[in-house]
Amino acid sequence: MELTLFNSLTRRAEPFTPVHEGEARVYTCGPTVYNYPHIGNMRAYVFADVLGRTLSYKGYKLTHVINITDVGHLTDDADDGEDKMERMAAAQKQSIWDIAEHYKQAYWADVRALNIRQPAQWTVATDYVPQMIAFAEGIAAKHCYELDSGLYFDVSTVADYGRLARAQTDDGEGRIEAVEGKRNAADFAIWRKTPPGEKRQMEWDSPWGKGAPGWHLECSVMSGAVLGFPFDIHTGGIDHREIHHPNEIAQNQAHCCTNGLDDAANSGAKVWMHNNFLVERSGKMSKSSGEFLRLQLLIDKGYHPLAYRLLCLQAHYRSELEFSWEGLGAALTRLKRLVMAVERLKNAAKDSAKSDGGTTWTEKWLETFDLAIADDLNTSTALVTAEQLIDHKKIPAADRIRALEDFDSVLGLDLLNLTRADLRIRPKSAEITEAEIEATLAARKEARAAKDFARSDALRDELAAKGVEVMDGDPLGWEWKLG
Ligand code: AMP
Ligand code: ZN
């Protein structure tokens, strides 16, 4: 089945046609490492991961790049306000480098926990500053002007600025013009000068004086440097469709034209893809709220991180997804059911051990799965297909497992390795250890076998007092759960 992907540039689903035959080159806007990512941010990387896995599944040689922004991202995407990294470093009384390292590691921990595959390359912005200066020098004469505060990109110098956002160049949306001397409200800094008499922790010499690169410049430079213009797909969250990506496109256009790729519509990447937001009503996703929703909070409350991945896969990446604890609980139950079904399937495969060598039955399931995933990554239908296949008793268990392995290479739920025990995460607040629970349950089993029901009940009460609910006869096969 031909892979079709929704291109935000054209607002249409289009067949994927790679720039380089047999290859897929993808750039994903990565995190600004000034704080922990919230689970909404992680939805953007789960989406990019599913995209990458799908491209691999469809046989393309994938080169995926994700950047780490450790400089230059201001508190306002339209290039106003303070540098997010500098502000956090000052608040925590640490160096920017330490802040960047700490939050980069925290982000990578979430990436691993969500079974997001490692990209071919993580590009770190501060490693590319000389290339950023060279890029800016290349487009400065034709497309930029200098103010006291920095070098600005004049958006009126490129054709059709803002076509990605469907925005007007004259900025009918009323973006605040905070910098005196800007020619157009949408103009943005590609180099920010250090104010006279100040010293920044991160600053570099440039033809425009000491300073730091603008955030939009970073992504243009890193994507072009590693993947080459034009490359195939650029991804990010839907908010980037409004400012960050239109600005990247304007720079790419300027750069490509100057460098002989003389096509006014050249956007750097052929396809721009955006995931919609994870939303939450109480505002806990805001990083400024005390206990915001980060993956570790979910784990601390006893939810396996892959339940969150499943929650993401249940929705289409282009629709908004509302987070709730009930929804996460339901996703965990669904994951448990899947894991138990796979365990049964594995046992059945051991018993029969016979495959009928890739029956047409299996082929049909692979086709159904392919149809879903090739249709702009319809993961919710793909999931149902996986569940139906597991239950399809007519197909030999070994063949079902083989097909499931294929499916999971896209879904990334680790279905063939996860065990029920893995899914049982002890909430941080619980004081009893798993070993203690298991030992007490074993003693209770012995008591029941010896028909000593008084002792059995006492042990059950003992566990209840420590917050452990014993689940005799649970249809999901769980022996206990922490309240
Ligand atoms: P940032 O670190 O702020 O640059 O954000 C990292 C990624 O998360 C970007 O691709 C954002 O567009 C995306 N993002 C931010 N908030 C959400 C959200 N609530 N749901 C989904 N994606 C988000
Ligand atoms: Zn970016």
Short mmCIF file of C-alpha atoms and ligand atoms in Angstrom, two decimals:
data_model
loop_
_atom_site.label_atom_id
_atom_site.label_comp_id
_atom_site.label_asym_id
_atom_site.label_seq_id
_atom_site.Cartn_x
_atom_site.Cartn_y
_atom_site.Cartn_z
CA MET A 1 0.00 0.00 0.00
CA GLU A 2 1.33 3.43 -0.95
CA LEU A 3 2.24 5.54 2.06
CA THR A 4 0.30 8.78 2.26
CA LEU A 5 1.12 11.51 4.74
CA PHE A 6 -0.66 14.74 5.56
CA ASN A 7 1.46 17.68 4.47
CA SER A 8 0.73 20.83 6.48
CA LEU A 9 2.11 22.91 3.61
CA THR A 10 -0.65 21.85 1.25
CA ARG A 11 -3.12 20.79 3.95
CA ARG A 12 -3.57 17.54 2.04
CA ALA A 13 -2.64 13.90 2.41
CA GLU A 14 -0.06 13.16 -0.28
CA PRO A 15 1.70 10.02 -1.46
CA PHE A 16 5.21 9.93 -0.02
CA THR A 17 7.82 10.31 -2.76
CA PRO A 18 11.35 10.44 -1.37
CA VAL A 19 13.92 12.96 -2.54
CA HIS A 20 16.56 10.22 -2.69
CA GLU A 21 15.31 6.92 -3.96
CA GLY A 22 14.78 4.35 -1.26
CA GLU A 23 15.62 6.80 1.51
CA ALA A 24 13.69 8.87 4.00
CA ARG A 25 15.35 11.82 5.73
CA VAL A 26 13.45 13.26 8.66
CA TYR A 27 14.15 16.17 11.00
CA THR A 28 12.24 16.58 14.25
CA CYS A 29 12.30 19.76 16.28
CA GLY A 30 13.60 18.60 19.62
CA PRO A 31 13.25 19.98 23.12
CA THR A 32 14.65 23.15 24.59
CA VAL A 33 16.38 21.64 27.58
CA TYR A 34 15.58 24.23 30.22
CA ASN A 35 13.13 22.07 32.13
CA TYR A 36 11.67 18.57 32.20
CA PRO A 37 9.53 17.72 29.20
CA HIS A 38 5.84 17.31 29.99
CA ILE A 39 3.88 14.40 28.59
CA GLY A 40 2.45 16.69 25.89
CA ASN A 41 5.96 17.32 24.60
CA MET A 42 6.57 13.59 24.63
CA ARG A 43 3.51 13.07 22.41
CA ALA A 44 5.45 14.97 19.71
CA TYR A 45 8.31 12.46 19.95
CA VAL A 46 6.05 9.41 20.08
CA PHE A 47 4.48 10.71 16.86
CA ALA A 48 7.87 11.30 15.20
CA ASP A 49 8.93 7.81 16.34
CA VAL A 50 5.86 6.17 14.82
CA LEU A 51 6.54 8.08 11.60
CA GLY A 52 10.16 6.88 11.56
CA ARG A 53 9.17 3.31 12.37
CA THR A 54 6.56 3.39 9.59
CA LEU A 55 9.10 4.62 7.06
CA SER A 56 11.43 1.79 8.09
CA TYR A 57 8.54 -0.68 7.91
CA LYS A 58 7.80 0.50 4.39
CA GLY A 59 11.37 -0.30 3.46
CA TYR A 60 12.96 3.15 3.35
CA LYS A 61 16.44 3.64 4.69
CA LEU A 62 15.68 6.11 7.45
CA THR A 63 17.93 8.94 8.61
CA HIS A 64 16.19 10.63 11.51
CA VAL A 65 17.65 13.67 13.24
CA ILE A 66 16.34 15.22 16.44
CA ASN A 67 17.90 18.38 17.79
CA ILE A 68 18.54 19.51 21.32
CA THR A 69 18.13 23.26 21.77
CA ASP A 70 20.51 24.46 24.48
CA VAL A 71 20.63 28.12 23.47
CA GLY A 72 18.56 30.80 21.82
CA HIS A 73 14.93 29.88 22.51
CA LEU A 74 13.20 32.90 24.01
CA THR A 75 10.19 32.77 26.28
CA ASP A 76 8.09 33.91 23.33
CA ASP A 77 8.30 31.94 20.08
CA ALA A 78 8.12 35.20 18.10
CA ASP A 79 11.50 36.12 19.51
CA ASP A 80 10.60 38.30 22.41
CA GLY A 81 11.35 37.93 26.07
CA GLU A 82 14.23 36.22 27.80
CA ASP A 83 16.31 33.23 26.82
CA LYS A 84 14.61 30.21 28.43
CA MET A 85 17.93 28.58 29.27
CA GLU A 86 19.44 31.70 30.83
CA ARG A 87 16.34 32.31 32.92
CA MET A 88 16.31 28.78 34.34
CA ALA A 89 20.07 28.85 35.01
CA ALA A 90 19.66 32.08 36.99
CA ALA A 91 16.65 30.71 38.89
CA GLN A 92 18.50 27.51 39.82
CA LYS A 93 21.84 29.25 40.38
CA GLN A 94 23.61 26.86 38.01
CA SER A 95 25.53 27.29 34.81
CA ILE A 96 23.56 27.00 31.56
CA TRP A 97 25.75 24.08 30.58
CA ASP A 98 24.77 22.19 33.73
CA ILE A 99 21.09 22.99 33.21
CA ALA A 100 21.28 21.79 29.61
CA GLU A 101 23.03 18.55 30.59
CA HIS A 102 20.61 17.75 33.39
CA TYR A 103 17.45 18.26 31.34
CA LYS A 104 18.87 16.59 28.26
CA GLN A 105 19.49 13.46 30.34
CA ALA A 106 15.96 13.69 31.79
CA TYR A 107 14.52 13.95 28.28
CA TRP A 108 16.56 10.98 27.09
CA ALA A 109 15.27 8.94 30.03
CA ASP A 110 11.71 9.62 28.87
CA VAL A 111 12.68 8.76 25.31
CA ARG A 112 13.94 5.36 26.49
CA ALA A 113 10.97 4.73 28.76
CA LEU A 114 8.57 5.35 25.89
CA ASN A 115 10.48 2.98 23.62
CA ILE A 116 11.24 5.78 21.17
CA ARG A 117 13.99 4.57 18.87
CA GLN A 118 17.31 6.38 18.92
CA PRO A 119 17.59 8.68 15.90
CA ALA A 120 20.59 8.46 13.62
CA GLN A 121 21.79 11.68 15.20
CA TRP A 122 20.99 14.03 18.05
CA THR A 123 22.19 17.45 16.98
CA VAL A 124 23.03 19.84 19.81
CA ALA A 125 22.63 23.52 18.87
CA THR A 126 25.82 24.76 20.54
CA ASP A 127 27.86 22.33 18.38
CA TYR A 128 26.73 24.12 15.22
CA VAL A 129 27.34 27.80 15.97
CA PRO A 130 30.06 28.32 13.30
CA GLN A 131 27.72 26.83 10.68
CA MET A 132 24.91 29.09 11.92
CA ILE A 133 27.11 32.16 11.51
CA ALA A 134 28.10 31.04 8.00
CA PHE A 135 24.43 30.44 7.08
CA ALA A 136 23.45 33.89 8.39
CA GLU A 137 26.34 35.53 6.53
CA GLY A 138 25.18 33.86 3.33
CA ILE A 139 21.69 35.34 3.46
CA ALA A 140 22.40 38.60 5.33
CA ALA A 141 22.96 40.92 2.36
CA LYS A 142 19.75 40.06 0.56
CA HIS A 143 17.40 39.17 3.39
CA CYS A 144 18.50 40.73 6.67
CA TYR A 145 19.09 44.05 8.37
CA GLU A 146 20.94 44.97 11.51
CA LEU A 147 19.51 46.69 14.57
CA ASP A 148 21.18 47.44 17.90
CA SER A 149 19.74 44.24 19.32
CA GLY A 150 20.66 41.90 16.52
CA LEU A 151 20.46 40.76 12.93
CA TYR A 152 16.86 40.52 11.74
CA PHE A 153 15.30 38.58 8.92
CA ASP A 154 13.03 40.69 6.69
CA VAL A 155 10.11 38.40 5.89
CA SER A 156 9.03 40.56 2.94
CA THR A 157 12.15 39.46 1.03
CA VAL A 158 10.92 35.91 0.45
CA ALA A 159 7.97 34.84 -1.63
CA ASP A 160 4.82 33.83 0.14
CA TYR A 161 6.04 34.12 3.74
CA GLY A 162 3.76 32.39 6.21
CA ARG A 163 2.12 30.04 3.71
CA LEU A 164 2.55 27.20 6.16
CA ALA A 165 0.64 29.05 8.87
CA ARG A 166 -1.82 30.45 6.34
CA ALA A 167 -0.92 33.79 7.93
CA GLN A 168 -0.85 37.27 6.45
CA THR A 169 2.56 38.90 6.13
CA ASP A 170 1.10 42.17 7.37
CA ASP A 171 0.19 40.28 10.49
CA GLY A 172 -3.52 40.72 10.76
CA GLU A 173 -3.35 38.54 13.86
CA GLY A 174 -1.79 41.38 15.81
CA ARG A 175 1.57 39.96 16.83
CA ILE A 176 3.13 42.48 19.17
CA GLU A 177 5.93 44.46 17.71
CA ALA A 178 8.27 44.67 20.66
CA VAL A 179 11.51 45.60 18.94
CA GLU A 180 11.91 49.14 17.76
CA GLY A 181 13.04 49.44 14.18
CA LYS A 182 11.65 46.14 12.90
CA ARG A 183 10.46 46.55 9.32
CA ASN A 184 7.63 44.02 9.57
CA ALA A 185 5.95 42.74 12.69
CA ALA A 186 6.81 39.16 11.71
CA ASP A 187 10.54 39.86 11.24
CA PHE A 188 12.64 37.84 13.62
CA ALA A 189 16.16 37.86 15.03
CA ILE A 190 18.54 35.36 13.52
CA TRP A 191 21.41 36.65 15.65
CA ARG A 192 20.89 38.28 19.04
CA LYS A 193 23.63 40.66 20.13
CA THR A 194 24.80 40.71 23.72
CA PRO A 195 23.80 44.18 25.00
CA PRO A 196 26.78 46.50 25.54
CA GLY A 197 28.39 46.12 28.95
CA GLU A 198 26.81 42.69 29.55
CA LYS A 199 28.35 39.25 29.45
CA ARG A 200 26.27 36.20 28.63
CA GLN A 201 27.19 32.71 29.77
CA MET A 202 26.78 31.54 26.21
CA GLU A 203 28.02 33.98 23.59
CA TRP A 204 30.08 33.78 20.43
CA ASP A 205 31.91 36.27 18.20
CA SER A 206 30.19 37.02 14.94
CA PRO A 207 30.29 39.65 12.17
CA TRP A 208 27.48 41.37 14.12
CA GLY A 209 29.33 41.39 17.42
CA LYS A 210 29.19 39.04 20.38
CA GLY A 211 25.92 37.24 20.78
CA ALA A 212 23.93 34.06 20.26
CA PRO A 213 21.98 32.51 17.39
CA GLY A 214 18.20 32.76 17.12
CA TRP A 215 16.20 29.61 17.70
CA HIS A 216 14.73 29.46 14.18
CA LEU A 217 18.19 29.73 12.63
CA GLU A 218 19.38 26.73 14.62
CA CYS A 219 16.87 24.31 13.14
CA SER A 220 17.41 25.53 9.57
CA VAL A 221 21.15 25.04 9.94
CA MET A 222 21.13 21.68 11.70
CA SER A 223 18.54 20.13 9.40
CA GLY A 224 20.30 21.35 6.26
CA ALA A 225 23.77 20.47 7.54
CA VAL A 226 22.94 16.87 8.40
CA LEU A 227 20.22 15.96 5.90
CA GLY A 228 20.95 18.33 2.98
CA PHE A 229 18.32 20.55 1.34
CA PRO A 230 15.81 19.55 0.24
CA PHE A 231 15.12 16.66 2.62
CA ASP A 232 11.91 14.70 3.01
CA ILE A 233 10.01 15.43 6.20
CA HIS A 234 10.17 18.00 8.98
CA THR A 235 8.08 17.39 12.11
CA GLY A 236 7.01 19.23 15.22
CA GLY A 237 3.99 20.06 17.35
CA ILE A 238 1.12 22.04 15.84
CA ASP A 239 2.24 25.24 17.61
CA HIS A 240 5.33 25.24 15.39
CA ARG A 241 3.13 25.55 12.32
CA GLU A 242 2.46 29.16 13.29
CA ILE A 243 5.84 30.82 13.88
CA HIS A 244 8.85 28.56 14.22
CA HIS A 245 8.40 26.58 11.01
CA PRO A 246 7.30 29.50 8.81
CA ASN A 247 10.47 31.25 9.96
CA GLU A 248 12.60 28.20 9.25
CA ILE A 249 11.02 27.99 5.81
CA ALA A 250 11.75 31.68 5.11
CA GLN A 251 15.42 31.14 6.02
CA ASN A 252 15.64 27.91 4.02
CA GLN A 253 14.15 29.63 1.02
CA ALA A 254 16.64 32.49 1.28
CA HIS A 255 19.53 30.05 1.72
CA CYS A 256 18.48 27.71 -1.08
CA CYS A 257 17.95 30.55 -3.58
CA THR A 258 21.29 32.12 -2.70
CA ASN A 259 22.92 28.74 -3.15
CA GLY A 260 21.55 28.07 -6.59
CA LEU A 261 18.51 25.99 -5.65
CA ASP A 262 16.56 28.69 -7.38
CA ASP A 263 13.03 27.80 -6.54
CA ALA A 264 11.03 30.41 -4.71
CA ALA A 265 8.85 27.73 -3.19
CA ASN A 266 11.78 25.78 -1.79
CA SER A 267 10.97 25.16 1.85
CA GLY A 268 13.93 23.04 2.87
CA ALA A 269 11.74 20.01 3.48
CA LYS A 270 9.11 18.69 1.08
CA VAL A 271 6.66 17.59 3.72
CA TRP A 272 5.94 19.37 7.01
CA MET A 273 4.05 17.29 9.55
CA HIS A 274 2.54 18.38 12.85
CA ASN A 275 1.08 16.50 15.76
CA ASN A 276 -1.86 18.01 17.57
CA PHE A 277 -1.72 18.79 21.27
CA LEU A 278 -2.31 16.71 24.33
CA VAL A 279 -4.60 18.86 26.43
CA GLU A 280 -5.40 18.77 30.09
CA ARG A 281 -8.01 20.78 31.90
CA SER A 282 -6.40 21.63 35.19
CA GLY A 283 -3.33 23.32 33.74
CA LYS A 284 -0.85 20.75 35.11
CA MET A 285 0.86 20.59 31.75
CA SER A 286 2.24 24.04 32.23
CA LYS A 287 5.84 23.79 33.34
CA SER A 288 5.31 26.74 35.64
CA SER A 289 2.75 24.86 37.75
CA GLY A 290 4.30 23.13 40.74
CA GLU A 291 3.62 19.46 39.98
CA PHE A 292 3.36 19.36 36.24
CA LEU A 293 2.57 16.29 34.22
CA ARG A 294 5.85 14.67 33.41
CA LEU A 295 6.31 11.02 32.59
CA GLN A 296 7.99 10.34 35.92
CA LEU A 297 4.86 11.49 37.73
CA LEU A 298 2.85 8.85 35.86
CA ILE A 299 5.41 6.21 36.79
CA ASP A 300 5.44 7.37 40.43
CA LYS A 301 1.70 6.84 40.49
CA GLY A 302 2.13 3.28 39.29
CA TYR A 303 1.46 3.60 35.55
CA HIS A 304 3.83 1.90 33.18
CA PRO A 305 5.22 4.47 30.68
CA LEU A 306 4.15 2.33 27.74
CA ALA A 307 0.54 2.79 28.85
CA TYR A 308 1.08 6.44 27.99
CA ARG A 309 2.52 5.46 24.62
CA LEU A 310 -0.58 3.35 24.02
CA LEU A 311 -2.78 6.29 25.02
CA CYS A 312 -1.07 8.33 22.30
CA LEU A 313 -1.49 5.58 19.71
CA GLN A 314 -5.21 5.30 20.43
CA ALA A 315 -5.75 8.76 18.96
CA HIS A 316 -4.79 9.98 15.52
CA TYR A 317 -1.75 12.22 15.75
CA ARG A 318 -3.63 15.04 14.06
CA SER A 319 -6.45 15.14 16.58
CA GLU A 320 -6.31 16.75 19.97
CA LEU A 321 -6.07 14.25 22.79
CA GLU A 322 -7.42 14.98 26.22
CA PHE A 323 -5.42 13.54 29.07
CA SER A 324 -7.19 12.10 32.09
CA TRP A 325 -6.13 9.61 34.74
CA GLU A 326 -9.15 7.47 33.86
CA GLY A 327 -8.06 7.44 30.23
CA LEU A 328 -4.54 6.46 31.24
CA GLY A 329 -5.94 3.73 33.48
CA ALA A 330 -7.99 2.37 30.59
CA ALA A 331 -4.90 2.40 28.36
CA LEU A 332 -2.99 0.46 31.03
CA THR A 333 -5.77 -2.13 31.20
CA ARG A 334 -5.72 -2.45 27.43
CA LEU A 335 -1.96 -2.93 27.50
CA LYS A 336 -2.32 -5.58 30.23
CA ARG A 337 -4.86 -7.44 28.12
CA LEU A 338 -2.53 -7.32 25.14
CA VAL A 339 0.40 -8.57 27.19
CA MET A 340 -1.65 -11.43 28.65
CA ALA A 341 -2.95 -12.39 25.22
CA VAL A 342 0.60 -12.45 23.86
CA GLU A 343 1.70 -14.61 26.81
CA ARG A 344 -1.05 -17.10 25.98
CA LEU A 345 -0.10 -16.98 22.34
CA LYS A 346 3.53 -17.69 23.14
CA ASN A 347 2.50 -20.71 25.21
CA ALA A 348 0.28 -21.95 22.41
CA ALA A 349 3.15 -21.56 19.96
CA LYS A 350 5.38 -23.64 22.26
CA ASP A 351 2.76 -26.40 22.41
CA SER A 352 1.97 -26.60 18.72
CA ALA A 353 5.29 -25.25 17.41
CA LYS A 354 3.93 -25.57 13.91
CA SER A 355 3.70 -22.76 11.44
CA ASP A 356 2.02 -23.36 8.15
CA GLY A 357 4.63 -21.16 6.55
CA GLY A 358 2.98 -17.79 6.15
CA THR A 359 -0.58 -18.57 5.22
CA THR A 360 -2.70 -16.30 3.09
CA TRP A 361 -4.55 -15.65 6.34
CA THR A 362 -1.51 -13.95 7.80
CA GLU A 363 -0.94 -12.09 4.56
CA LYS A 364 -4.42 -10.67 4.86
CA TRP A 365 -3.74 -9.38 8.34
CA LEU A 366 -0.48 -7.82 7.26
CA GLU A 367 -2.36 -6.09 4.47
CA THR A 368 -5.01 -4.78 6.82
CA PHE A 369 -2.35 -3.45 9.15
CA ASP A 370 -0.45 -1.90 6.25
CA LEU A 371 -3.60 -0.26 4.97
CA ALA A 372 -4.12 1.44 8.33
CA ILE A 373 -0.58 2.58 8.93
CA ALA A 374 -0.03 3.71 5.34
CA ASP A 375 -3.10 5.91 5.63
CA ASP A 376 -1.37 8.84 7.34
CA LEU A 377 -0.39 6.68 10.33
CA ASN A 378 -3.77 5.45 11.48
CA THR A 379 -2.45 3.88 14.67
CA SER A 380 -5.84 3.41 16.32
CA THR A 381 -7.01 1.08 13.54
CA ALA A 382 -3.59 -0.57 13.48
CA LEU A 383 -3.96 -1.36 17.19
CA VAL A 384 -7.36 -2.95 16.71
CA THR A 385 -5.91 -5.01 13.86
CA ALA A 386 -3.18 -6.29 16.18
CA GLU A 387 -5.77 -7.25 18.81
CA GLN A 388 -7.94 -9.03 16.29
CA LEU A 389 -5.01 -10.94 14.89
CA ILE A 390 -3.97 -12.16 18.34
CA ASP A 391 -7.45 -13.59 18.84
CA HIS A 392 -7.71 -15.23 15.44
CA LYS A 393 -7.61 -18.88 16.44
CA LYS A 394 -7.56 -20.25 12.88
CA ILE A 395 -4.07 -18.94 12.28
CA PRO A 396 -1.28 -21.01 13.84
CA ALA A 397 0.08 -19.29 16.94
CA ALA A 398 3.62 -19.14 15.55
CA ASP A 399 2.39 -17.24 12.50
CA ARG A 400 0.38 -14.85 14.61
CA ILE A 401 3.47 -14.11 16.68
CA ARG A 402 5.50 -13.45 13.56
CA ALA A 403 2.92 -11.00 12.24
CA LEU A 404 2.65 -9.37 15.63
CA GLU A 405 6.40 -8.83 15.67
CA ASP A 406 5.97 -6.96 12.40
CA PHE A 407 3.15 -4.85 13.78
CA ASP A 408 5.06 -4.02 16.91
CA SER A 409 8.01 -2.79 14.90
CA VAL A 410 5.67 0.11 14.09
CA LEU A 411 3.64 0.36 17.30
CA GLY A 412 6.69 0.11 19.54
CA LEU A 413 4.82 -1.31 22.53
CA ASP A 414 7.42 -4.00 23.18
CA LEU A 415 4.57 -6.52 23.12
CA LEU A 416 6.75 -9.59 22.73
CA ASN A 417 8.95 -8.83 25.70
CA LEU A 418 6.73 -7.09 28.23
CA THR A 419 5.51 -9.26 31.07
CA ARG A 420 2.69 -8.83 33.52
CA ALA A 421 5.27 -8.29 36.22
CA ASP A 422 6.81 -5.41 34.24
CA LEU A 423 3.46 -3.69 34.15
CA ARG A 424 3.02 -3.86 37.88
CA ILE A 425 4.71 -0.69 39.04
CA ARG A 426 4.70 0.11 42.71
CA PRO A 427 3.52 3.67 43.30
CA LYS A 428 6.16 5.78 44.99
CA SER A 429 3.85 6.47 47.91
CA ALA A 430 3.53 2.77 48.76
CA GLU A 431 5.67 1.65 51.69
CA ILE A 432 5.48 -2.09 51.20
CA THR A 433 7.91 -3.74 48.78
CA GLU A 434 6.94 -6.18 46.06
CA ALA A 435 8.96 -8.93 47.75
CA GLU A 436 6.97 -8.43 50.96
CA ILE A 437 3.70 -8.57 49.03
CA GLU A 438 4.72 -11.74 47.20
CA ALA A 439 5.89 -13.39 50.44
CA THR A 440 2.63 -12.57 52.22
CA LEU A 441 0.61 -13.82 49.27
CA ALA A 442 2.58 -17.07 49.23
CA ALA A 443 1.90 -17.53 52.96
CA ARG A 444 -1.78 -16.85 52.32
CA LYS A 445 -1.86 -19.49 49.59
CA GLU A 446 -0.36 -22.04 51.98
CA ALA A 447 -2.92 -21.11 54.63
CA ARG A 448 -5.75 -21.58 52.17
CA ALA A 449 -4.36 -24.90 50.98
CA ALA A 450 -4.33 -26.02 54.62
CA LYS A 451 -7.91 -24.70 54.98
CA ASP A 452 -6.69 -22.27 57.65
CA PHE A 453 -9.10 -19.54 56.56
CA ALA A 454 -8.66 -17.46 59.67
CA ARG A 455 -4.96 -17.08 58.94
CA SER A 456 -5.67 -16.50 55.26
CA ASP A 457 -8.10 -13.68 56.13
CA ALA A 458 -5.67 -12.18 58.61
CA LEU A 459 -2.96 -12.06 55.97
CA ARG A 460 -5.37 -10.45 53.54
CA ASP A 461 -6.24 -7.80 56.14
CA GLU A 462 -2.58 -7.23 56.83
CA LEU A 463 -2.02 -6.48 53.17
CA ALA A 464 -5.11 -4.27 53.02
CA ALA A 465 -3.76 -2.24 55.93
CA LYS A 466 -0.64 -1.56 53.84
CA GLY A 467 -2.73 -0.45 50.86
CA VAL A 468 -2.55 -3.72 48.91
CA GLU A 469 -5.80 -5.04 47.54
CA VAL A 470 -5.82 -8.80 46.96
CA MET A 471 -7.67 -9.55 43.74
CA ASP A 472 -8.92 -13.15 43.92
CA GLY A 473 -10.53 -14.19 40.65
CA ASP A 474 -9.67 -11.00 38.81
CA PRO A 475 -10.67 -11.46 35.16
CA LEU A 476 -7.39 -9.88 34.10
CA GLY A 477 -5.44 -12.39 36.13
CA TRP A 478 -3.91 -9.88 38.54
CA GLU A 479 -3.25 -11.13 42.02
CA TRP A 480 -3.00 -7.76 43.71
CA LYS A 481 -3.04 -4.07 43.20
CA LEU A 482 -1.95 -1.10 45.22
CA GLY A 483 -4.69 1.27 46.17
P1 AMP B 1 9.52 22.65 23.31
O1 AMP B 1 10.52 21.94 24.17
O2 AMP B 1 8.69 23.65 24.04
O3 AMP B 1 10.15 23.25 22.08
O4 AMP B 1 8.47 21.57 22.81
C1 AMP B 1 8.87 20.32 22.32
C2 AMP B 1 7.84 19.75 21.36
O5 AMP B 1 6.59 19.51 22.02
C3 AMP B 1 7.49 20.68 20.20
O6 AMP B 1 7.40 19.91 19.01
C4 AMP B 1 6.14 21.23 20.58
O7 AMP B 1 5.42 21.62 19.46
C5 AMP B 1 5.52 20.04 21.26
N1 AMP B 1 4.44 20.32 22.20
C6 AMP B 1 4.38 21.32 23.13
N2 AMP B 1 3.27 21.21 23.90
C7 AMP B 1 2.59 20.11 23.45
C8 AMP B 1 1.36 19.46 23.81
N3 AMP B 1 0.62 19.90 24.82
N4 AMP B 1 0.99 18.37 23.13
C9 AMP B 1 1.73 17.90 22.10
N5 AMP B 1 2.89 18.45 21.70
C10 AMP B 1 3.33 19.54 22.36
ZN ZN B 2 12.95 23.56 15.41
#
